[in-house]
């Protein structure tokens, strides 16, 4: 069933500090050529000491509210997808609610690792379609630099920090915009392939959260899972890859993205890629990419868009949307990437 909930605002925030592949050459035994060839990543942003998932999420949220033309007080729901909240509680969404002054919003986080944004978005759009909310903010924000093992060359080069946000509102009957189909899946049996222990692990000594990953097997599962979920979402929507104006996949690795596009029969000109500049920001990759796609003029009202993600757990999913069109006010109408860097309006 089509959900009458549409994206009306987008925003993103990336921290100022950039870590290049050359920087990693001084930290672990690696080199730029290896990282670029295996991952497509050239640089990633790293949060400053005072920045957290909620502060970055709040900045992305402020920008999304500007493009939606609404106030924080208009929101009745904030859902944040994150696996690196500021603390175990309050939820990052609750801290964001306070920072942006969304005094009428309920809040909670969704943790589905890198599938966090898709999962949070699914919850918010279903709230709206069910009439339980009118205007929701969905944030994907991560401070992965705080759980990266900086001595493990197999993982530390992959991840970055950042935040993206979208405003979702009810789509009036007969108007453009809505969710055509969504598919969410998980296989907890595969958790050992990609996980992080936390302060509540059974082993009480494991207080330090670190990303642990079997890269080769994660790669294999990621390609199959995203391609299958995308095909299923397209089938449920009654569409094919030819109907898509743009695919916005989770940005983990360029080789994964091209392999998924290949399986779907999507030419790369219609696949959004910014992993070279951001690395893998987990739940934040898709909303950051959406904000950049809007700023770069790559989405028009009526376009069909595919979002697909894969993450630890394992979790994965795909959504097909009809794009409603997001107005970007002059203050934030800039070339690709600039929306991300613009000061909060
Ligand atoms: N620099 C140089 N050499 C390296 C590095 C590095 N940074 N990392 C690993 N190597 C070495 C390994 O030690 C290994 O050496 P060996 O042959 O002497 O043992 C060799 O490179 C090959 O290692 P593989 O792991 O087999 O390399 P692979 O081609 O699989 O690439 C990579 C590794 C990039 C991690 C790849 O498997 C991958 O991208 N997997 C998916 C990871 C991912 O995207 N995870 C997140 C998805 S979900 C989410 O977003 C949370």
XYZ file of C-alpha atoms and ligand atoms in Angstrom:
396
model
C 0.000 0.000 0.000
C 1.317 3.439 -0.932
C 2.067 5.670 2.059
C 0.936 9.290 1.728
C 4.052 10.674 3.415
C 6.594 12.696 1.483
C 9.962 14.349 1.992
C 9.615 18.141 2.075
C 13.016 19.145 3.473
C 16.597 17.884 3.433
C 19.756 18.941 5.254
C 23.192 17.628 6.088
C 26.204 18.428 8.200
C 29.778 17.220 7.900
C 32.416 18.190 10.462
C 35.243 20.466 9.310
C 38.140 18.122 10.010
C 39.057 15.915 7.042
C 41.180 12.788 7.268
C 42.716 11.867 3.900
C 44.168 8.562 2.800
C 47.605 10.197 3.063
C 46.880 10.821 6.763
C 46.217 7.087 7.199
C 49.559 6.253 5.577
C 51.124 7.856 8.658
C 48.863 5.955 11.096
C 48.689 2.312 9.872
C 50.376 0.191 7.206
C 48.298 1.208 4.181
C 48.443 3.413 1.115
C 46.178 5.645 -0.910
C 46.154 3.315 -3.934
C 44.963 0.312 -1.847
C 42.189 2.287 -0.178
C 40.957 3.886 -3.424
C 41.074 0.630 -5.385
C 39.297 -1.477 -2.723
C 36.815 1.114 -1.430
C 36.688 4.248 -3.600
C 37.200 6.334 -0.453
C 39.613 9.292 -0.613
C 38.678 11.256 2.491
C 36.224 11.287 5.399
C 35.134 13.884 7.974
C 35.899 13.440 11.665
C 33.948 15.091 14.491
C 35.712 17.658 16.668
C 36.035 16.882 20.377
C 32.975 18.954 21.268
C 30.793 17.418 18.548
C 28.477 14.463 19.067
C 25.843 12.579 17.129
C 23.156 14.877 18.556
C 24.960 18.177 17.822
C 25.651 17.132 14.232
C 22.107 15.765 13.900
C 20.672 19.032 15.216
C 22.646 21.051 12.655
C 21.441 18.826 9.808
C 17.906 19.133 11.217
C 18.030 22.965 11.261
C 18.999 22.944 7.572
C 16.250 20.456 6.718
C 13.671 22.638 8.496
C 14.795 25.677 6.454
C 14.312 23.829 3.164
C 10.911 22.536 4.337
C 9.900 26.066 5.346
C 8.615 24.954 8.743
C 9.594 25.614 12.361
C 10.903 23.062 14.861
C 7.738 23.668 16.890
C 5.693 22.328 13.938
C 7.201 18.842 14.384
C 5.301 16.181 16.251
C 7.834 13.366 15.897
C 11.640 13.041 15.742
C 13.166 9.648 14.967
C 16.934 9.289 14.755
C 18.681 6.354 13.136
C 22.009 5.898 14.879
C 24.261 3.240 16.346
C 26.519 5.830 17.993
C 24.190 7.930 20.200
C 25.809 10.415 22.603
C 25.069 7.999 25.456
C 22.897 4.959 26.060
C 20.181 7.411 27.077
C 18.586 9.860 26.548
C 18.122 8.986 22.897
C 20.004 11.182 20.421
C 16.566 12.191 19.092
C 15.662 13.579 22.514
C 18.868 15.642 22.678
C 18.198 16.904 19.139
C 14.636 17.815 20.154
C 16.018 20.053 22.894
C 18.750 21.602 20.730
C 16.376 22.617 17.937
C 13.483 23.540 20.253
C 10.945 21.032 18.948
C 8.707 21.473 21.943
C 5.773 19.436 20.605
C 7.635 16.380 19.334
C 7.891 12.844 20.655
C 11.339 11.314 20.232
C 13.166 8.014 19.995
C 16.137 6.379 18.288
C 16.204 3.383 15.985
C 19.317 1.228 15.903
C 19.624 -0.952 12.819
C 23.315 -0.136 12.234
C 23.786 1.242 8.703
C 20.132 0.481 7.901
C 19.211 2.945 10.665
C 18.011 5.778 8.441
C 15.815 3.523 6.296
C 14.335 1.979 9.439
C 13.746 5.352 11.128
C 12.210 6.709 7.926
C 9.919 3.665 7.695
C 8.673 4.288 11.222
C 8.058 7.998 10.618
C 6.265 7.526 7.296
C 4.037 4.844 8.833
C 3.206 7.202 11.744
C 2.163 9.825 9.216
C 0.217 7.410 7.004
C -1.599 6.096 10.094
C -2.565 9.635 11.097
C -0.477 9.568 14.280
C 1.796 12.418 13.147
C 1.560 15.291 10.658
C 5.185 16.413 10.418
C 8.186 14.299 11.351
C 11.913 14.796 11.324
C 14.039 11.774 10.470
C 17.732 12.095 11.275
C 20.617 9.785 10.413
C 23.678 10.754 12.447
C 26.839 8.974 13.523
C 30.107 9.576 15.331
C 31.772 6.349 14.206
C 35.245 7.787 14.868
C 34.546 7.129 18.572
C 34.117 3.358 18.042
C 36.682 2.791 15.292
C 39.723 0.708 16.187
C 42.365 3.131 14.923
C 44.979 0.343 14.897
C 42.926 -1.962 12.590
C 43.746 -1.010 8.995
C 40.987 -3.314 7.731
C 38.257 -1.100 9.267
C 39.619 2.309 10.307
C 40.002 3.594 6.737
C 36.337 2.939 5.943
C 34.362 5.112 8.342
C 33.562 8.803 8.847
C 31.291 11.071 10.908
C 28.340 13.217 9.846
C 24.603 13.728 9.866
C 21.707 14.108 7.489
C 18.045 14.857 8.086
C 14.768 14.920 6.213
C 11.411 16.471 7.057
C 8.478 14.193 6.231
C 4.917 15.499 5.920
C 1.553 14.094 4.923
C 1.091 14.116 1.135
C -2.277 15.733 0.346
C -4.507 13.538 -1.806
C -3.835 13.931 -5.523
C -0.464 15.630 -4.960
C 2.968 14.245 -5.732
C 5.125 12.422 -3.236
C 4.809 9.241 -1.249
C 6.360 5.907 -0.394
C 5.544 3.282 -3.038
C 7.114 0.274 -1.322
C 9.463 -0.633 1.501
C 11.339 -3.793 2.380
C 13.208 -4.299 5.669
C 15.060 -7.521 6.513
C 17.530 -8.839 9.082
C 19.533 -11.942 9.919
C 20.802 -11.844 13.488
C 22.606 -15.153 12.972
C 25.145 -13.183 10.923
C 25.912 -10.732 13.754
C 29.513 -12.002 14.155
C 30.299 -10.656 10.668
C 29.883 -7.032 11.753
C 29.269 -5.880 15.290
C 30.367 -3.708 18.164
C 30.407 -4.764 21.789
C 29.129 -2.141 24.172
C 29.091 -1.304 27.846
C 26.179 -3.708 28.402
C 27.799 -6.756 26.778
C 27.627 -10.023 28.744
C 31.379 -9.825 29.182
C 31.428 -7.103 31.790
C 35.055 -6.310 30.967
C 34.180 -5.264 27.411
C 33.529 -1.641 28.179
C 35.188 -0.374 25.062
C 32.982 -0.350 21.959
C 34.910 -1.156 18.783
C 33.815 -2.069 15.281
C 34.682 -5.711 14.513
C 34.163 -6.839 10.909
C 34.766 -9.722 8.537
C 35.106 -7.434 5.526
C 35.114 -10.031 2.770
C 31.933 -11.762 3.956
C 30.209 -8.469 4.728
C 30.970 -7.397 1.167
C 29.358 -10.523 -0.300
C 26.224 -10.266 1.834
C 25.922 -6.519 1.201
C 25.765 -6.891 -2.582
C 23.232 -9.733 -2.568
C 21.060 -8.249 0.169
C 20.785 -4.723 -1.295
C 20.204 -6.006 -4.830
C 17.510 -8.475 -3.678
C 15.743 -5.950 -1.414
C 15.812 -3.340 -4.188
C 14.347 -5.778 -6.717
C 11.615 -6.740 -4.257
C 10.772 -3.095 -3.498
C 10.607 -2.308 -7.223
C 8.391 -5.332 -7.852
C 6.028 -4.333 -5.040
C 5.895 -0.813 -6.457
C 5.068 -2.201 -9.902
C 8.196 -0.538 -11.327
C 11.507 -1.527 -12.900
C 14.995 -0.027 -12.627
C 14.257 1.862 -15.876
C 11.584 3.873 -14.040
C 14.104 5.196 -11.482
C 15.500 8.704 -11.873
C 18.060 8.069 -9.132
C 19.246 5.327 -6.784
C 20.712 6.528 -3.492
C 22.458 3.524 -1.948
C 24.191 3.317 1.431
C 27.698 4.653 0.876
C 29.990 1.976 2.303
C 32.220 1.058 -0.586
C 32.227 2.060 -4.262
C 32.727 -1.549 -5.351
C 29.616 -2.616 -3.409
C 27.624 0.244 -4.988
C 28.708 -0.594 -8.546
C 28.050 -4.320 -8.004
C 24.515 -3.584 -6.750
C 23.875 -1.177 -9.657
C 25.127 -3.809 -12.060
C 22.756 -6.460 -10.667
C 19.837 -4.026 -10.914
C 20.783 -2.944 -14.431
C 21.143 0.681 -13.297
C 23.746 2.762 -15.164
C 26.056 4.575 -12.719
C 24.923 7.990 -14.109
C 21.663 7.330 -12.208
C 23.355 6.173 -9.002
C 24.385 8.756 -6.403
C 27.938 8.416 -5.087
C 29.757 10.552 -2.518
C 31.582 7.813 -0.590
C 34.853 9.174 -2.015
C 34.399 12.336 0.093
C 32.528 11.044 3.142
C 33.553 7.441 3.757
C 30.942 5.254 5.416
C 28.889 7.336 7.859
C 26.469 4.452 8.545
C 22.921 5.773 9.189
C 23.939 9.209 7.927
C 24.968 8.235 4.392
C 21.539 8.251 2.747
C 20.209 11.563 4.156
C 23.569 13.272 3.453
C 23.442 11.928 -0.102
C 19.815 13.092 -0.513
C 20.757 16.612 0.640
C 23.659 16.690 -1.805
C 21.480 15.318 -4.609
C 18.913 18.088 -4.019
C 21.619 20.771 -3.813
C 23.070 19.436 -7.069
C 19.710 19.557 -8.861
C 19.561 15.797 -9.377
C 15.986 15.312 -8.168
C 12.796 16.743 -9.647
C 9.168 16.505 -8.545
C 7.633 13.266 -9.750
C 10.954 11.378 -9.940
C 11.038 7.812 -8.670
C 13.930 7.265 -6.232
C 15.344 4.058 -4.771
C 17.005 4.074 -1.341
C 18.815 0.933 -0.211
C 21.032 0.128 2.751
C 22.894 -2.650 4.488
C 24.490 -2.840 7.912
C 25.653 -4.682 10.987
C 23.285 -7.133 12.546
C 22.973 -8.003 9.739
C 20.197 -5.696 8.556
C 19.197 -4.452 5.118
C 16.366 -2.905 3.181
C 15.127 -0.808 0.280
C 12.473 1.848 -0.326
C 10.954 3.273 -3.486
C 9.669 6.860 -3.255
C 7.969 9.344 -5.473
C 9.913 12.571 -4.975
C 7.686 15.524 -4.108
C 10.179 18.260 -4.831
C 12.070 20.145 -2.146
C 12.323 23.924 -2.350
C 15.837 25.106 -1.613
C 15.628 28.775 -0.506
C 18.154 31.172 -2.066
C 20.145 31.249 1.169
C 21.001 27.582 0.771
C 20.777 27.186 -3.018
C 24.374 26.415 -3.897
C 26.305 23.917 -5.998
C 26.570 20.289 -4.940
C 28.054 19.930 -1.507
C 27.493 23.556 -0.540
C 24.183 22.820 1.146
C 26.184 20.589 3.438
C 28.701 23.307 4.218
C 26.383 26.290 4.468
C 25.958 27.964 7.862
C 22.739 27.224 9.695
C 20.048 29.567 8.510
N 45.626 -1.207 3.580
C 46.384 -2.174 3.033
N 46.113 -3.486 3.125
C 45.007 -3.839 3.802
C 44.153 -2.890 4.398
C 44.503 -1.541 4.270
N 43.754 -0.549 4.790
N 43.156 -3.550 4.984
C 43.333 -4.856 4.772
N 44.469 -5.027 4.073
C 45.074 -6.286 3.613
C 44.625 -7.474 4.432
O 45.382 -7.570 5.616
C 44.897 -8.604 3.460
O 46.275 -8.891 3.506
P 46.780 -10.411 3.400
O 46.325 -10.871 2.044
O 48.249 -10.261 3.547
O 46.105 -11.130 4.526
C 44.618 -7.992 2.091
O 44.636 -6.572 2.286
C 43.273 -8.382 1.533
O 42.303 -8.244 2.569
P 40.787 -8.506 2.307
O 40.027 -8.205 3.555
O 40.588 -9.827 1.681
O 40.521 -7.366 1.220
P 39.208 -7.034 0.447
O 39.464 -6.969 -0.995
O 38.056 -7.871 0.906
O 38.935 -5.534 0.903
C 37.512 -4.363 2.433
C 38.729 -5.241 2.265
C 37.772 -3.023 1.751
C 37.255 -4.147 3.910
C 36.315 -5.046 1.750
O 36.226 -6.391 2.172
C 35.044 -4.343 2.079
O 34.844 -3.215 1.703
N 34.118 -5.045 2.740
C 32.860 -4.454 3.123
C 33.094 -3.617 4.306
C 31.986 -2.674 4.549
O 31.546 -1.993 3.659
N 31.529 -2.662 5.777
C 30.523 -1.847 6.193
C 29.211 -2.231 5.531
S 27.877 -2.139 6.588
C 28.070 -0.815 7.388
O 28.133 0.195 6.759
C 28.308 -0.876 8.870
